[in-house]
Coordinates of C-alpha atoms in Angstrom, one line a residue:
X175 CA 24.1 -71.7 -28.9
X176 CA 26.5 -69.9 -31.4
X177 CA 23.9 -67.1 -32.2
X178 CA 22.5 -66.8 -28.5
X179 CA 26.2 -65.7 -27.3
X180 CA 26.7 -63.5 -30.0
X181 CA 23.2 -61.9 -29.3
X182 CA 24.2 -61.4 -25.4
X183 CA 28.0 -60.0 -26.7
X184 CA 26.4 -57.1 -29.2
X185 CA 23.6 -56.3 -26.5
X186 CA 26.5 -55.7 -24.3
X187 CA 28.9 -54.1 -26.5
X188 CA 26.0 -51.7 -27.6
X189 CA 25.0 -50.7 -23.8
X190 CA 28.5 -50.0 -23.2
X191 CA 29.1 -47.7 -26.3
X192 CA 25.4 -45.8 -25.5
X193 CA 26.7 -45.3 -22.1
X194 CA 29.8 -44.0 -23.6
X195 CA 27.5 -41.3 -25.4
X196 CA 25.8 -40.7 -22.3
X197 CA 28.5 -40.0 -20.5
X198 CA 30.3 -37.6 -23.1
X199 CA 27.2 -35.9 -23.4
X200 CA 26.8 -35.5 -19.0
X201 CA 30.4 -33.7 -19.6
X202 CA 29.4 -32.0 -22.3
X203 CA 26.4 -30.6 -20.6
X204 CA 28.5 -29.6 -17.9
X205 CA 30.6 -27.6 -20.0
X206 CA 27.8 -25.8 -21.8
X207 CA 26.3 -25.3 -18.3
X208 CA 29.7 -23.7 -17.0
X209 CA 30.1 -21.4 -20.2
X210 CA 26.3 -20.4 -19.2
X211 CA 27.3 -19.6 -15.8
X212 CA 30.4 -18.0 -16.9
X213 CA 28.2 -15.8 -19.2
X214 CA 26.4 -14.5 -16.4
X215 CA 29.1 -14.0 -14.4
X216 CA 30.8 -11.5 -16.9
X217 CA 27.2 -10.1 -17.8
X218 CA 27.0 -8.9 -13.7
X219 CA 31.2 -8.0 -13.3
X220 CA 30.6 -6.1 -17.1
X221 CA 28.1 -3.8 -15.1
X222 CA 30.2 -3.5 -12.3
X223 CA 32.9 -1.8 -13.9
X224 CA 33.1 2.1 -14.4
X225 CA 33.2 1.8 -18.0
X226 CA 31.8 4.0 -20.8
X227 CA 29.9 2.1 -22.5
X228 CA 26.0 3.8 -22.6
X229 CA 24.7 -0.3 -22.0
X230 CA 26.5 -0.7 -18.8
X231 CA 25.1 2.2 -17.4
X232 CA 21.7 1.5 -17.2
X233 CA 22.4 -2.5 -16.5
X234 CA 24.0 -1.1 -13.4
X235 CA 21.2 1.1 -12.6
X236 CA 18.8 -1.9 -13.4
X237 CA 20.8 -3.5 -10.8
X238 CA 20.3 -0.9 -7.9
X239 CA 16.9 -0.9 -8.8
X240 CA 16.3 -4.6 -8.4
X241 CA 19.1 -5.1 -5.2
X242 CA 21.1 -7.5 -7.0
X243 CA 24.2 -6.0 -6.9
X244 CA 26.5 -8.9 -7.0
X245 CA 29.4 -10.2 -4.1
X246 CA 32.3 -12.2 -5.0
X247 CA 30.6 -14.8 -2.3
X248 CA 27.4 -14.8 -3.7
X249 CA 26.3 -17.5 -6.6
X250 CA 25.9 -17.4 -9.9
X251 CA 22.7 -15.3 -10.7
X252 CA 20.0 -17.4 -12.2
X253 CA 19.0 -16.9 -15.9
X254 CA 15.3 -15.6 -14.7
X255 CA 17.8 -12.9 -12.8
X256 CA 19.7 -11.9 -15.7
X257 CA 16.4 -11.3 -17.9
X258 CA 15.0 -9.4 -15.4
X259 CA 17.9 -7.1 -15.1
X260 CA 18.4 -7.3 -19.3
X261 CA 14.8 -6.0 -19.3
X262 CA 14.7 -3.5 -17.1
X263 CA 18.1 -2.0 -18.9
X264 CA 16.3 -1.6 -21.5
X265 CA 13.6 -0.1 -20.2
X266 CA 15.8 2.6 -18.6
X267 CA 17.3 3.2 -22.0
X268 CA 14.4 3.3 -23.1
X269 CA 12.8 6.5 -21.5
X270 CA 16.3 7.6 -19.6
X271 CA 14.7 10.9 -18.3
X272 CA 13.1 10.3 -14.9
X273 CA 10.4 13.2 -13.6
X274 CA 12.3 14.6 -10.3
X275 CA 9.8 17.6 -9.3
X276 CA 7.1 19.5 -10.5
X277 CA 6.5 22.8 -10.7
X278 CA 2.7 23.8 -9.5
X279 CA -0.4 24.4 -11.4
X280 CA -3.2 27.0 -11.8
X281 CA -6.8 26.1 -10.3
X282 CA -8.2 24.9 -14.1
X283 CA -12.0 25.9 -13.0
X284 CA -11.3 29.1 -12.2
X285 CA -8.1 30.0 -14.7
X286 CA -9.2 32.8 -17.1
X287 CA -6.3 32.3 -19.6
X288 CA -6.3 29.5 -22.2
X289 CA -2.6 28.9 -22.3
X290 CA -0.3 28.2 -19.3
X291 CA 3.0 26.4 -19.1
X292 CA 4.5 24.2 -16.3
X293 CA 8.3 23.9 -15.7
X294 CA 9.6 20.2 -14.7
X295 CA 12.9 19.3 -13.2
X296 CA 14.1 15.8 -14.7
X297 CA 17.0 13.3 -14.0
X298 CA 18.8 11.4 -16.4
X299 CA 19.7 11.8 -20.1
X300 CA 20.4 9.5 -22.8
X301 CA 24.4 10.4 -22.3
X302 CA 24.0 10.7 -18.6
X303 CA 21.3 9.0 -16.2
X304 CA 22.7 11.6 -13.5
X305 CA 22.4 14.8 -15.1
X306 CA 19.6 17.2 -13.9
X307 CA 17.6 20.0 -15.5
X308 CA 14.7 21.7 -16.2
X309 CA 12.6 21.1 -18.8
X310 CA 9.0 23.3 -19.8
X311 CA 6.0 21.7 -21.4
X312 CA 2.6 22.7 -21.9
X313 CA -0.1 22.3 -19.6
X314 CA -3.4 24.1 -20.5
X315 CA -4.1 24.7 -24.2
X316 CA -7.3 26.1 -25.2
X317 CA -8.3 26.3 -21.2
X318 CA -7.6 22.5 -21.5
X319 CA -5.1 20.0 -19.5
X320 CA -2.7 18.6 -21.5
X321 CA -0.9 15.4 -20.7
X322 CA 1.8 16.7 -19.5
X323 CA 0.1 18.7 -16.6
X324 CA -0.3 15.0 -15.2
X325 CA 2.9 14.9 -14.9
X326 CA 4.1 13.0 -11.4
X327 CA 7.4 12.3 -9.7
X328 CA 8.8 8.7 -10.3
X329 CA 7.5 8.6 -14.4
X330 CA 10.2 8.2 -16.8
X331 CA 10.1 9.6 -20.4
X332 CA 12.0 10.1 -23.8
X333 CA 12.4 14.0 -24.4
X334 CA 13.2 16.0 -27.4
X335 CA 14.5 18.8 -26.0
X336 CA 15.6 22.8 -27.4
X337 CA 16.6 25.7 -25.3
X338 CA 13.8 27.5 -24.1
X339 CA 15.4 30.8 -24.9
X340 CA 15.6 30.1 -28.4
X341 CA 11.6 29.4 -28.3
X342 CA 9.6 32.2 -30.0
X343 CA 8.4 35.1 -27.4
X344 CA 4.7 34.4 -27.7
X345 CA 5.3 31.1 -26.3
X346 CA 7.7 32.3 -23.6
X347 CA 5.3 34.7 -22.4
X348 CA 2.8 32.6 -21.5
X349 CA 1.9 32.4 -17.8
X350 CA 3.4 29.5 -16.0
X351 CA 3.8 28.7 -12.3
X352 CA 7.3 28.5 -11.3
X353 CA 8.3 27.1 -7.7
X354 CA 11.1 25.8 -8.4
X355 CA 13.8 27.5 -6.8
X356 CA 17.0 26.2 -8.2
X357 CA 18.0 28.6 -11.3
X358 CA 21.1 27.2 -11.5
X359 CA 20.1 24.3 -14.0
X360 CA 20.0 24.7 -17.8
X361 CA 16.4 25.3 -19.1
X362 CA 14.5 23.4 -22.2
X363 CA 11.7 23.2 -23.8
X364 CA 9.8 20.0 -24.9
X365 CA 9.6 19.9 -28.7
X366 CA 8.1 16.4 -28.2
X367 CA 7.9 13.6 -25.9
X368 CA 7.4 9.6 -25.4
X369 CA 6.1 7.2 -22.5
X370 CA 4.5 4.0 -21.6
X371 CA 3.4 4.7 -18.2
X372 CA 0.1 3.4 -18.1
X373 CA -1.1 6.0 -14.7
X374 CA -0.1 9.1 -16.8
X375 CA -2.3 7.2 -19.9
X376 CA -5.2 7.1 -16.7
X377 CA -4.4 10.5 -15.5
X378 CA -4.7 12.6 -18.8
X379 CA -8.0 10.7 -19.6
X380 CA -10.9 12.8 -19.0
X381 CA -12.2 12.3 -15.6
X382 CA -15.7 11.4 -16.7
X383 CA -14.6 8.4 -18.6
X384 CA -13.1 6.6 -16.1
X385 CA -16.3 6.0 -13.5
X386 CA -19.4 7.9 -14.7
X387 CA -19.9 6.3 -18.1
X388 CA -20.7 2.9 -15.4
X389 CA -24.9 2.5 -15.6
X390 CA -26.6 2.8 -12.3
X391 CA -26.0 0.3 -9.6
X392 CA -23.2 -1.3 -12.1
X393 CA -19.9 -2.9 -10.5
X394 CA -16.6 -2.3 -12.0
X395 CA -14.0 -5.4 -11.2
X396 CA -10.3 -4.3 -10.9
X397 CA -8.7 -6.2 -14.4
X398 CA -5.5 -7.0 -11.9
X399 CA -5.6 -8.2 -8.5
X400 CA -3.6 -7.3 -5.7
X401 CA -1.7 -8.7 -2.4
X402 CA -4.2 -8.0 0.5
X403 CA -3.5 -10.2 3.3
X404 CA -1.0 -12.5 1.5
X405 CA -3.5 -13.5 -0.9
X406 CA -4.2 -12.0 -4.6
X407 CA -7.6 -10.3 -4.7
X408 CA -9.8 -8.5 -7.1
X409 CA -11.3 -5.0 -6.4
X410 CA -15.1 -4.6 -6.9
X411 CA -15.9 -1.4 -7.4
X412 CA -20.1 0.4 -6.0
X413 CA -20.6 3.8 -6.9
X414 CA -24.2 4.1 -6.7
X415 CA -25.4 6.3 -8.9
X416 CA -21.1 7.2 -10.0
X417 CA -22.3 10.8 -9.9
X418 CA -19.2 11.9 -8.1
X419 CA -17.1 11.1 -11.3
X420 CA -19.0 13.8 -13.4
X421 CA -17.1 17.2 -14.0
X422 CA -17.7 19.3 -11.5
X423 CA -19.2 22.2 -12.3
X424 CA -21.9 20.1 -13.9
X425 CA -22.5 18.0 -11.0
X426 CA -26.2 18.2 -9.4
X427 CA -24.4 18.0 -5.8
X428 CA -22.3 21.5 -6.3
X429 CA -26.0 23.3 -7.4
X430 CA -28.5 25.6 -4.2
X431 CA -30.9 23.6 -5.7
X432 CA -33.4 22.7 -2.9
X433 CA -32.8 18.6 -2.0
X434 CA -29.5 19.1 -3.2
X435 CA -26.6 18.4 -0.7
X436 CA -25.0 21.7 -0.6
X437 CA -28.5 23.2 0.1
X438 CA -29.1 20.8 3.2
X439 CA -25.5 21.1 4.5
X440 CA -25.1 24.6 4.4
X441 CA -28.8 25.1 5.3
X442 CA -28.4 22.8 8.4
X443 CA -25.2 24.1 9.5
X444 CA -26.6 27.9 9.4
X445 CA -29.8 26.4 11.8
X446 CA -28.1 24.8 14.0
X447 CA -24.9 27.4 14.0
X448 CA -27.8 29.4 15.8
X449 CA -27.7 27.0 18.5
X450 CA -24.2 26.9 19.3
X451 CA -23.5 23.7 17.5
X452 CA -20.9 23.6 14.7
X453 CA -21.5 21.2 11.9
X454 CA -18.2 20.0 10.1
X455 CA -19.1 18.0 7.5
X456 CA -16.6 15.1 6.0
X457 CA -18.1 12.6 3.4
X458 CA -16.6 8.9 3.8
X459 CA -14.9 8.2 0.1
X460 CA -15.7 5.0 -1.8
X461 CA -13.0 2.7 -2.9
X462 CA -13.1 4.3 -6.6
X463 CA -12.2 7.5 -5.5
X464 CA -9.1 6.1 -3.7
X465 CA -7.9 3.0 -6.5
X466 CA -8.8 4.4 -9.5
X467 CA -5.3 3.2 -10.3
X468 CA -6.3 -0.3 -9.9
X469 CA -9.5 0.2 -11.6
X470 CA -7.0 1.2 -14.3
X471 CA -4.9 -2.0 -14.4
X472 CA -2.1 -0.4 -12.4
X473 CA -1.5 -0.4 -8.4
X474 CA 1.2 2.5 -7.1
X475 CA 0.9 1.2 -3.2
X476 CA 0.7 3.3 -0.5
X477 CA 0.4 6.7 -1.5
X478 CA -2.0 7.8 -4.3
X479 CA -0.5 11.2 -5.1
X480 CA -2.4 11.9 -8.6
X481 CA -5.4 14.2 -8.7
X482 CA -8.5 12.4 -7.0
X483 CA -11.1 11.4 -10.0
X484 CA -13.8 12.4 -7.4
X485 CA -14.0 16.3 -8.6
X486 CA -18.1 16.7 -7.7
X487 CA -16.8 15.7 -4.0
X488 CA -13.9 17.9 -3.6
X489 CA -15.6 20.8 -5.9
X490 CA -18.4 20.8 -2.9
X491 CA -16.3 20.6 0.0
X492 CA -14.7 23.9 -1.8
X493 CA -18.2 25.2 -2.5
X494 CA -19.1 24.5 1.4
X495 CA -16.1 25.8 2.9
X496 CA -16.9 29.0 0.5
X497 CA -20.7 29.0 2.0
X498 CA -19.4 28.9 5.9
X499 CA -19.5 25.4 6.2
X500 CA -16.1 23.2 7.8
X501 CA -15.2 20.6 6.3
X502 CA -12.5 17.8 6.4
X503 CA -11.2 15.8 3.2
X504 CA -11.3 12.7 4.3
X505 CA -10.2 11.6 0.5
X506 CA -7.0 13.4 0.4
X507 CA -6.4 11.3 4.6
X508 CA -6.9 8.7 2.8
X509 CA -5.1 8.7 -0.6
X510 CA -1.6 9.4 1.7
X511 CA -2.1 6.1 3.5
X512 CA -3.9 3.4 1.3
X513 CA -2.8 0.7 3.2
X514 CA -2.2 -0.6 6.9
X515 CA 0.9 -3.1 7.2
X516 CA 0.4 -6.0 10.0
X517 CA 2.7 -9.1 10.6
X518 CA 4.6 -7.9 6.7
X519 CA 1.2 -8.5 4.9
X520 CA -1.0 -5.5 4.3
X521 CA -4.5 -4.3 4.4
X522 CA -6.2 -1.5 2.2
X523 CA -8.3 1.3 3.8
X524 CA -11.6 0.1 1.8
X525 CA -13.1 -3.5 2.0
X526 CA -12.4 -4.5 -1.6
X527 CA -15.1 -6.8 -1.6
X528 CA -17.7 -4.5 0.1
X529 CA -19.2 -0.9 -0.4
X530 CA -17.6 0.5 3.0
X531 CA -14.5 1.5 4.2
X532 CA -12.2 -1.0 6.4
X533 CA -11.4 -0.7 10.0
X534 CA -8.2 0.7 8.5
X535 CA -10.2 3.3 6.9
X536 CA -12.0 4.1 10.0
X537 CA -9.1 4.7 12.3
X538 CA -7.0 6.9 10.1
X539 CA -10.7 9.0 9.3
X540 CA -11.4 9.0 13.2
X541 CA -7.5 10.2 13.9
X542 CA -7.4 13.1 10.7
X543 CA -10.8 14.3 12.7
X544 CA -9.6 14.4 15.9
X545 CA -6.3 16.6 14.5
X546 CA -8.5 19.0 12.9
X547 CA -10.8 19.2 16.4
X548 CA -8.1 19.9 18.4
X549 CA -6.2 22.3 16.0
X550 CA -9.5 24.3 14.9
X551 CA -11.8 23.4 18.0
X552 CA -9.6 23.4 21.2
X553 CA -11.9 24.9 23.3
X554 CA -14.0 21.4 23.3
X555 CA -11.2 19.4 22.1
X556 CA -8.0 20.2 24.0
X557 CA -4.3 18.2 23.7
X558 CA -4.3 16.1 26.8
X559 CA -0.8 15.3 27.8
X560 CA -1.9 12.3 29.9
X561 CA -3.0 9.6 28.1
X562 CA -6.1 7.1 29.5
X563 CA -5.4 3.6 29.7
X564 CA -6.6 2.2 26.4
X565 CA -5.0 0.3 24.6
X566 CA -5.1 -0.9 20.7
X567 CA -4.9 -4.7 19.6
X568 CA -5.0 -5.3 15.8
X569 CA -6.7 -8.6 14.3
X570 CA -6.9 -10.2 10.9
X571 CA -10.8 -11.2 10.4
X572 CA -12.8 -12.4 7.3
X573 CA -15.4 -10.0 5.4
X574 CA -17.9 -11.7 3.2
X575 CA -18.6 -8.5 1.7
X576 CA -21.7 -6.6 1.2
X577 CA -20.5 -6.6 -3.0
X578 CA -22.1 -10.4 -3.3
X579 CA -25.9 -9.0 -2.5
X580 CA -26.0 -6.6 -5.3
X581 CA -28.4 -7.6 -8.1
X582 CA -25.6 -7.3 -10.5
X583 CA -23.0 -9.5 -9.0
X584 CA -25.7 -12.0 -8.4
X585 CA -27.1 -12.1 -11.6
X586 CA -24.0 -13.4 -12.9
X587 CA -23.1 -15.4 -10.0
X588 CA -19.6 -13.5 -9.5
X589 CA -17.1 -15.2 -6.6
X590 CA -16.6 -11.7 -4.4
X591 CA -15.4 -12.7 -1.2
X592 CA -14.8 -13.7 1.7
X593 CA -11.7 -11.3 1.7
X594 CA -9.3 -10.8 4.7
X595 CA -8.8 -7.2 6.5
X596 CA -7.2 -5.6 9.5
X597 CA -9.4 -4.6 12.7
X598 CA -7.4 -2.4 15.3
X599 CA -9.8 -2.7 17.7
X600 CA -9.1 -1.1 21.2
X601 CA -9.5 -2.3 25.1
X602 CA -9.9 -0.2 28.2
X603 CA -8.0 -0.6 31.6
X604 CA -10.4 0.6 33.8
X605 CA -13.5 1.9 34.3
X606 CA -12.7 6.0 33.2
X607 CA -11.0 4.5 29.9
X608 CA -14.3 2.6 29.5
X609 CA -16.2 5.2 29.5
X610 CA -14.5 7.0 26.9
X611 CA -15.5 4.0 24.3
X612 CA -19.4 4.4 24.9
X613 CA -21.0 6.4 22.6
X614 CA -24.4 6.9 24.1
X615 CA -24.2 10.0 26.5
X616 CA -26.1 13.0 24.9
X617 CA -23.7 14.8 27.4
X618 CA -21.0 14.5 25.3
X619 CA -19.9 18.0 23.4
X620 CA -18.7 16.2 20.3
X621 CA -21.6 14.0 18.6
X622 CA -21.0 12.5 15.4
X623 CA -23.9 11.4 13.1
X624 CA -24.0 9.1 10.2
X625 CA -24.2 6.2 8.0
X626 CA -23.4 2.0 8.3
X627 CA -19.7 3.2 7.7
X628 CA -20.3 4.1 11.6
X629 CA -21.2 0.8 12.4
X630 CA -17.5 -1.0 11.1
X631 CA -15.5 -2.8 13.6
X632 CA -17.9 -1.7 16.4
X633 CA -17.6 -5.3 17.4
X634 CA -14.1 -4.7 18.5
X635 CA -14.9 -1.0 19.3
X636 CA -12.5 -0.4 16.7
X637 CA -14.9 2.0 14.5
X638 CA -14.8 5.7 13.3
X639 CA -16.0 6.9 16.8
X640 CA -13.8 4.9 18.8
X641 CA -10.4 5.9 17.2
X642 CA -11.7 9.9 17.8
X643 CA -12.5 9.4 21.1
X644 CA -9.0 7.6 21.7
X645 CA -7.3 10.4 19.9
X646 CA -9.3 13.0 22.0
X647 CA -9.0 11.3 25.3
X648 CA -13.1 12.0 25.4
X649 CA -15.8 10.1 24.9
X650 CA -18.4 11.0 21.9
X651 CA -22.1 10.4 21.8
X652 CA -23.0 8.7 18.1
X653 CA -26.0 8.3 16.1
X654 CA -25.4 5.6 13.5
X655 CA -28.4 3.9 10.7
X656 CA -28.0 1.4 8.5
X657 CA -28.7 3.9 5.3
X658 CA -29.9 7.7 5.1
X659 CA -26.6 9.3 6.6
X660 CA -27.7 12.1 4.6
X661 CA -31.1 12.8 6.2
X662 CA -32.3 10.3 8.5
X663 CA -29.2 10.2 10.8
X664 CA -29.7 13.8 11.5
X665 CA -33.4 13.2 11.7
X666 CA -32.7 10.8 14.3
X667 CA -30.3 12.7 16.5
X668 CA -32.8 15.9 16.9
X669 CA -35.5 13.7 17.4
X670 CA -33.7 12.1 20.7
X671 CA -33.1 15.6 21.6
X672 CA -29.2 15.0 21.4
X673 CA -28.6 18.4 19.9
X674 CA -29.3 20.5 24.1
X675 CA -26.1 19.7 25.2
X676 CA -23.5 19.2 21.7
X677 CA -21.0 22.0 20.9
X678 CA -19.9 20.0 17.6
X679 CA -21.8 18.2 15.2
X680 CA -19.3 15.6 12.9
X681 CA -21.7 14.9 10.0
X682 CA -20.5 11.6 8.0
X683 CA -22.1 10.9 4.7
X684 CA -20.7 7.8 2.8
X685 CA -20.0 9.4 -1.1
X686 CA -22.0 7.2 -3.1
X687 CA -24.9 9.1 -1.5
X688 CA -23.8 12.3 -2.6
X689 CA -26.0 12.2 -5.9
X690 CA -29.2 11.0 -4.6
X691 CA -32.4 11.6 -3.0
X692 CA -32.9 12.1 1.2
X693 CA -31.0 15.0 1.4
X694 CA -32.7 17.0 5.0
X695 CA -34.0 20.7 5.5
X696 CA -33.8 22.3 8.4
X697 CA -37.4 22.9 8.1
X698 CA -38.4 19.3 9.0
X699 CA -36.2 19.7 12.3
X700 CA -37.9 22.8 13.4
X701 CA -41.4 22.0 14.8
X702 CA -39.4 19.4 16.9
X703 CA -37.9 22.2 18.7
X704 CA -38.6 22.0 22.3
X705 CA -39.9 24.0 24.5
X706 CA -40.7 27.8 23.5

C-alpha cells in the first residue's frame, strides 16, 4: 500500500515538474519568436531609411521591385518575404548596371566592314543605382555579332568601365551607330563585362543551334512550363523540316531556284499582277519562332523584343518585297502581343500543344492585315466610320492538340494535352452583319487563300477571315485546305474560277512549309484560263 502511494506521488510530482519545462520552454519560444519578428522588423525599417550604407540601397530597391514596401499597419513580413527580398539585394548588387537604351545596329548581311561599335545608355552603378551614362561595347568583330550586340533593355550587368576618350584611335574610329541623342552623359568604354541573364546566353548563340540542329519531324518540349489558363503547361514545339532556323543566306527558301518559294511567290504574283489582282503574301509563324525564349528555359511574357530566330522567313519576306512582291510580317504582329488576357488568366497566340496558331493568333493576324489593307489598299479597303452590328464574345475551350498524332510524341507515349485557349468568336445583329462573316462569295474584292490555320475557331466564326472582315467592315471570299497552302490552295481558288472578280489576293502559308515540296508555278494555272 506504502509503495503504491509513493508510485502515484512521484508520477505526479514528475508530470508537474515536465509541465513546468513545457511551459518555460512555450515562453521561451515566444521570446525567440518575438526576437525573430523583431529581426525582421528592423531588417524592413533599416531599408527604409536614407542611409549610406551601399546594402541598404539595393534592399530598398529589392523592395520596390517586389511591392513590399512596408506600413506601420501592416504585419510582420514572413521569413519566405525577407529571403526573397535578401536575394534579390543581392542580386542587384550583384550586376548593379541595368541596360536603359540601345543604340541601333547595322544590317549584319549586308555590312561591308568587319568591325562596328554600338553605344548603350545604362542605369545604376556600384556607388549609385541612379546614375546614368553611356557606355560603348563591341558589336561586330571580324564581320561577326558579338554578345554584346544582343544587348536588350531590362538586362542588368557588372561593367568595367574606362573613358572612351582615353581608348586608342583605331578603336575609336570604328564605325558605330549612334541614335542616342542625349550628349550630355559621360562616355565609357567596356574593358570587360559580367551577366547571368540566361535570354542574352540564348540570344548571342548562333541562330542555327537553337532549332535547326532538331532531325526532321522531331518535337522539342519547353524544359519550363508556363501559366496558360491558370494551369502550368509545357510547350511542344513542330517545325517540320526546322528549315526556317538555318542562316539565311544559306536557306533553300531565299534561292530563284524553280519549286522554291520565292520562285512561286514572285512568279505568281507577276501572273496574276497581269490580271489586276495583287498578291500580298504573309506566312503564319510557328510557335518556335515566337517562344524561343521558352524553348530556352526562360519566358519574358508579353512582348518578345529580341531578334526573331526565324532569319530564312524574314530574309524572304526582304527578298520578296525586293522582287515586287507585298508582304506583311505576321512574326514581328505577333512577337509584340504573345499573349491574350481573359477573366486575369492568359492565353498565348500559338496552341502550345498543337502545330497551329490559337484563335488569339488569328484575330491579331486578321486585324495587322486589315491595317495594312486599308493603309496600302484603300481603294478596296476603305476606313468605314460606321461600324456593322457585330459583336465579339470571347470563350475559354479545350484543344486536344494536333502535337499527340505525331509519330514521335506517340512513340514515347508523351502526355500533350488537352490544353485550354481563348476563342473570340464573333455574332451578327442582323442580316447585313451576317453577311459580312460568310466567306463564300467569289464577289468579294479581297479573297484570302490558305492552309488549316484558316480553318481555327471557324466554329465560332472567330478565324483569320472573320476578324479581317470585322476590321474591314466587308466580307471576304476564302479558300481554305487542310494541307498544301503553298500550292493546292491556290490551285483550288483558280480552279473555281474565284480569281474574275478579286482585286486582292491574301496568300497565307503556315512557316513550317516554307522548306518543303508543293510550292505552285504559274504555268499549271494557265491552261485553266477561261475563255480566249
Amino acid at each position: 500500500m506504502g509503495a503504491f502511494q509513493l508510485t502515484v506521488f512521484n508520477k505526479i510530482f514528475f508530470g508537474f515538474v515536465a509541465g513546468a519545462f513545457v511551459v518555460t520552454g512555450f515562453y521561451a519560444g515566444m521570446r525567440v519568436q518575438r526576437k525573430a519578428d523583431a529581426a525582421e522588423r528592423r531588417l524592413f525599417e533599416d531599408a527604409k531609411r536614407d542611409d549610406e550604407k551601399q546594402t541598404s540601397k539595393w534592399v530598398k530597391m529589392a523592395l520596390r521591385q517586389l511591392g513590399l514596401q512596408r506600413e506601420k499597419s501592416q504585419p510582420p513580413p514572413s521569413a519566405l518575404m525577407i529571403q526573397a527580398v535578401a536575394q534579390r539585394a543581392e542580386s542587384l548588387s550583384k550586376y548593379p548596371c541595368q541596360v536603359a537604351k540601345i543604340s541601333g545596329l547595322p544590317d549584319f548581311t549586308t555590312q561591308v566592314y568587319p568591325d562596328w561599335l554600338t553605344k548603350v545608355e545604362f542605369i545604376g552603378t556600384p556607388e549609385d543605382p541612379s546614375e546614368r551614362y553611356q557606355v560603348v561595347f563591341e558589336a561586330c568583330n571580324g564581320k561577326k555579332r558579338t554578345e554584346a550586340s544582343w544587348m536588350l533593355p531590362g538586362m542588368r550587368f557588372r561593367l568595367q568601365l574606362e573613358p572612351f576618350d582615353e581608348q586608342p584611335e583605331s578603336l575609336r574610329r570604328r564605325p558605330m551607330v549612334d541614335d542616342l541623342k542625349d550628349v550630355t552623359l559621360p562616355l565609357y568604354w567596356a574593358k570587360s563585362y559580367e551577366h547571368d541573364d540566361a535570354l542574352l546566353k540564348l540570344l548571342a548563340t548562333p541562330r542555327e543551334n537553337v532549332f535547326a540542329g532538331q532531325f526532321v519531324e522531331s518535337v522539342v518540349r519547353s524544359p519550363i512550363e508556363v501559366e496558360i489558363g491558370g494551369q502550368m503547361k509545357s510547350f511542344f514545339f513542330y517545325g517540320n523540316t526546322w528549315g526556317v532556323y538555318r542562316p539565311a543566306p544559306d536557306a533553300r527558301i531565299m534561292r530563284l531556284d524553280r519549286g522554291s518559294p520565292r520562285r512561286s511567290v514572285r512568279d505568281v504574283s507577276r501572273f496574276l499582277a497581269e490580271k489586276g489582282i495583287t498578291v500580298i503574301f504573309a506566312p503564319v509563324p510557328q510557335a518556335a519562332s515566337l517562344f524561343e525564349d521558352v524553348a530556352a528555359g526562360v519566358d519574358r511574357g508579353l512582348e518578345n523584343p529580341a531578334p526573331a530566330p526565324n532569319g530564312a522567313t524574314l530574309g524572304l519576306l526582304k527578298t520578296l518585297r525586293e522582287d515586287g512582291v507585298e508582304t506583311v510580317d505576321l512574326t514581328a504582329v505577333l512577337r509584340k502581343q504573345r499573349y491574350a488576357e481573359f477573366e486575369n488568366k492568359r492565353y498565348p497566340v500559338s496552341l502550345v500543344n498543337d502545330s497551329h496558331w490559337s484563335p488569339t493568333g488569328a484575330k491579331l493576324a486578321g486585324e495587322a492585315v486589315a491595317s495594312y489593307l486599308q493603309e496600302f489598299h484603300p481603294e478596296v479597303a476603305p476606313r468605314v466610320k460606321e461600324s456593322l452590328g457585330i459583336s465579339e464574345r470571347c470563350d475559354v475551350f479545350s484543344n486536344a492538340g494536333d502535337i499527340s498524332t505525331l509519330p514521335a510524341v506517340k512513340s514515347l507515349r508523351v502526355e500533350t494535352g488537352p490544353v485550354l485557349a481563348l476563342r473570340h468568336g464573333l455574332t451578327a445583329a442582323d442580316e447585313k452583319a451576317a453577311a459580312c462573316l460568310e466567306f463564300d462569295d467569289g464577289n468579294c474584292p479581297i479573297h484570302v487563300i490558305g492552309d488549316s490555320n484558316l480553318d481555327v475557331a471557324k466554329e465560332v466564326k472567330g478565324g483569320f477571315a472573320a476578324h479581317l472582315a470585322k476590321a474591314l467592315q466587308q466580307p471576304v471570299c476564302l479558300t481554305a485546305v487542310a494541307a498544301g497552302g503553298n500550292g493546292v490552295a491556290l490551285d483550288t481558288w483558280w480552279r473555281n474560277r474565284r480569281y474574275e472578280r478579286a482585286k486582292i489576293l491574301v496568300w497565307l502559308v503556315a512557316e513550317r512549309f516554307l522548306d518543303g515540296d508543293g510550292w505552285i508555278d504559274p504555268e499549271a494555272l494557265t491552261p485553266l484560263k477561261p475563255g480566249s
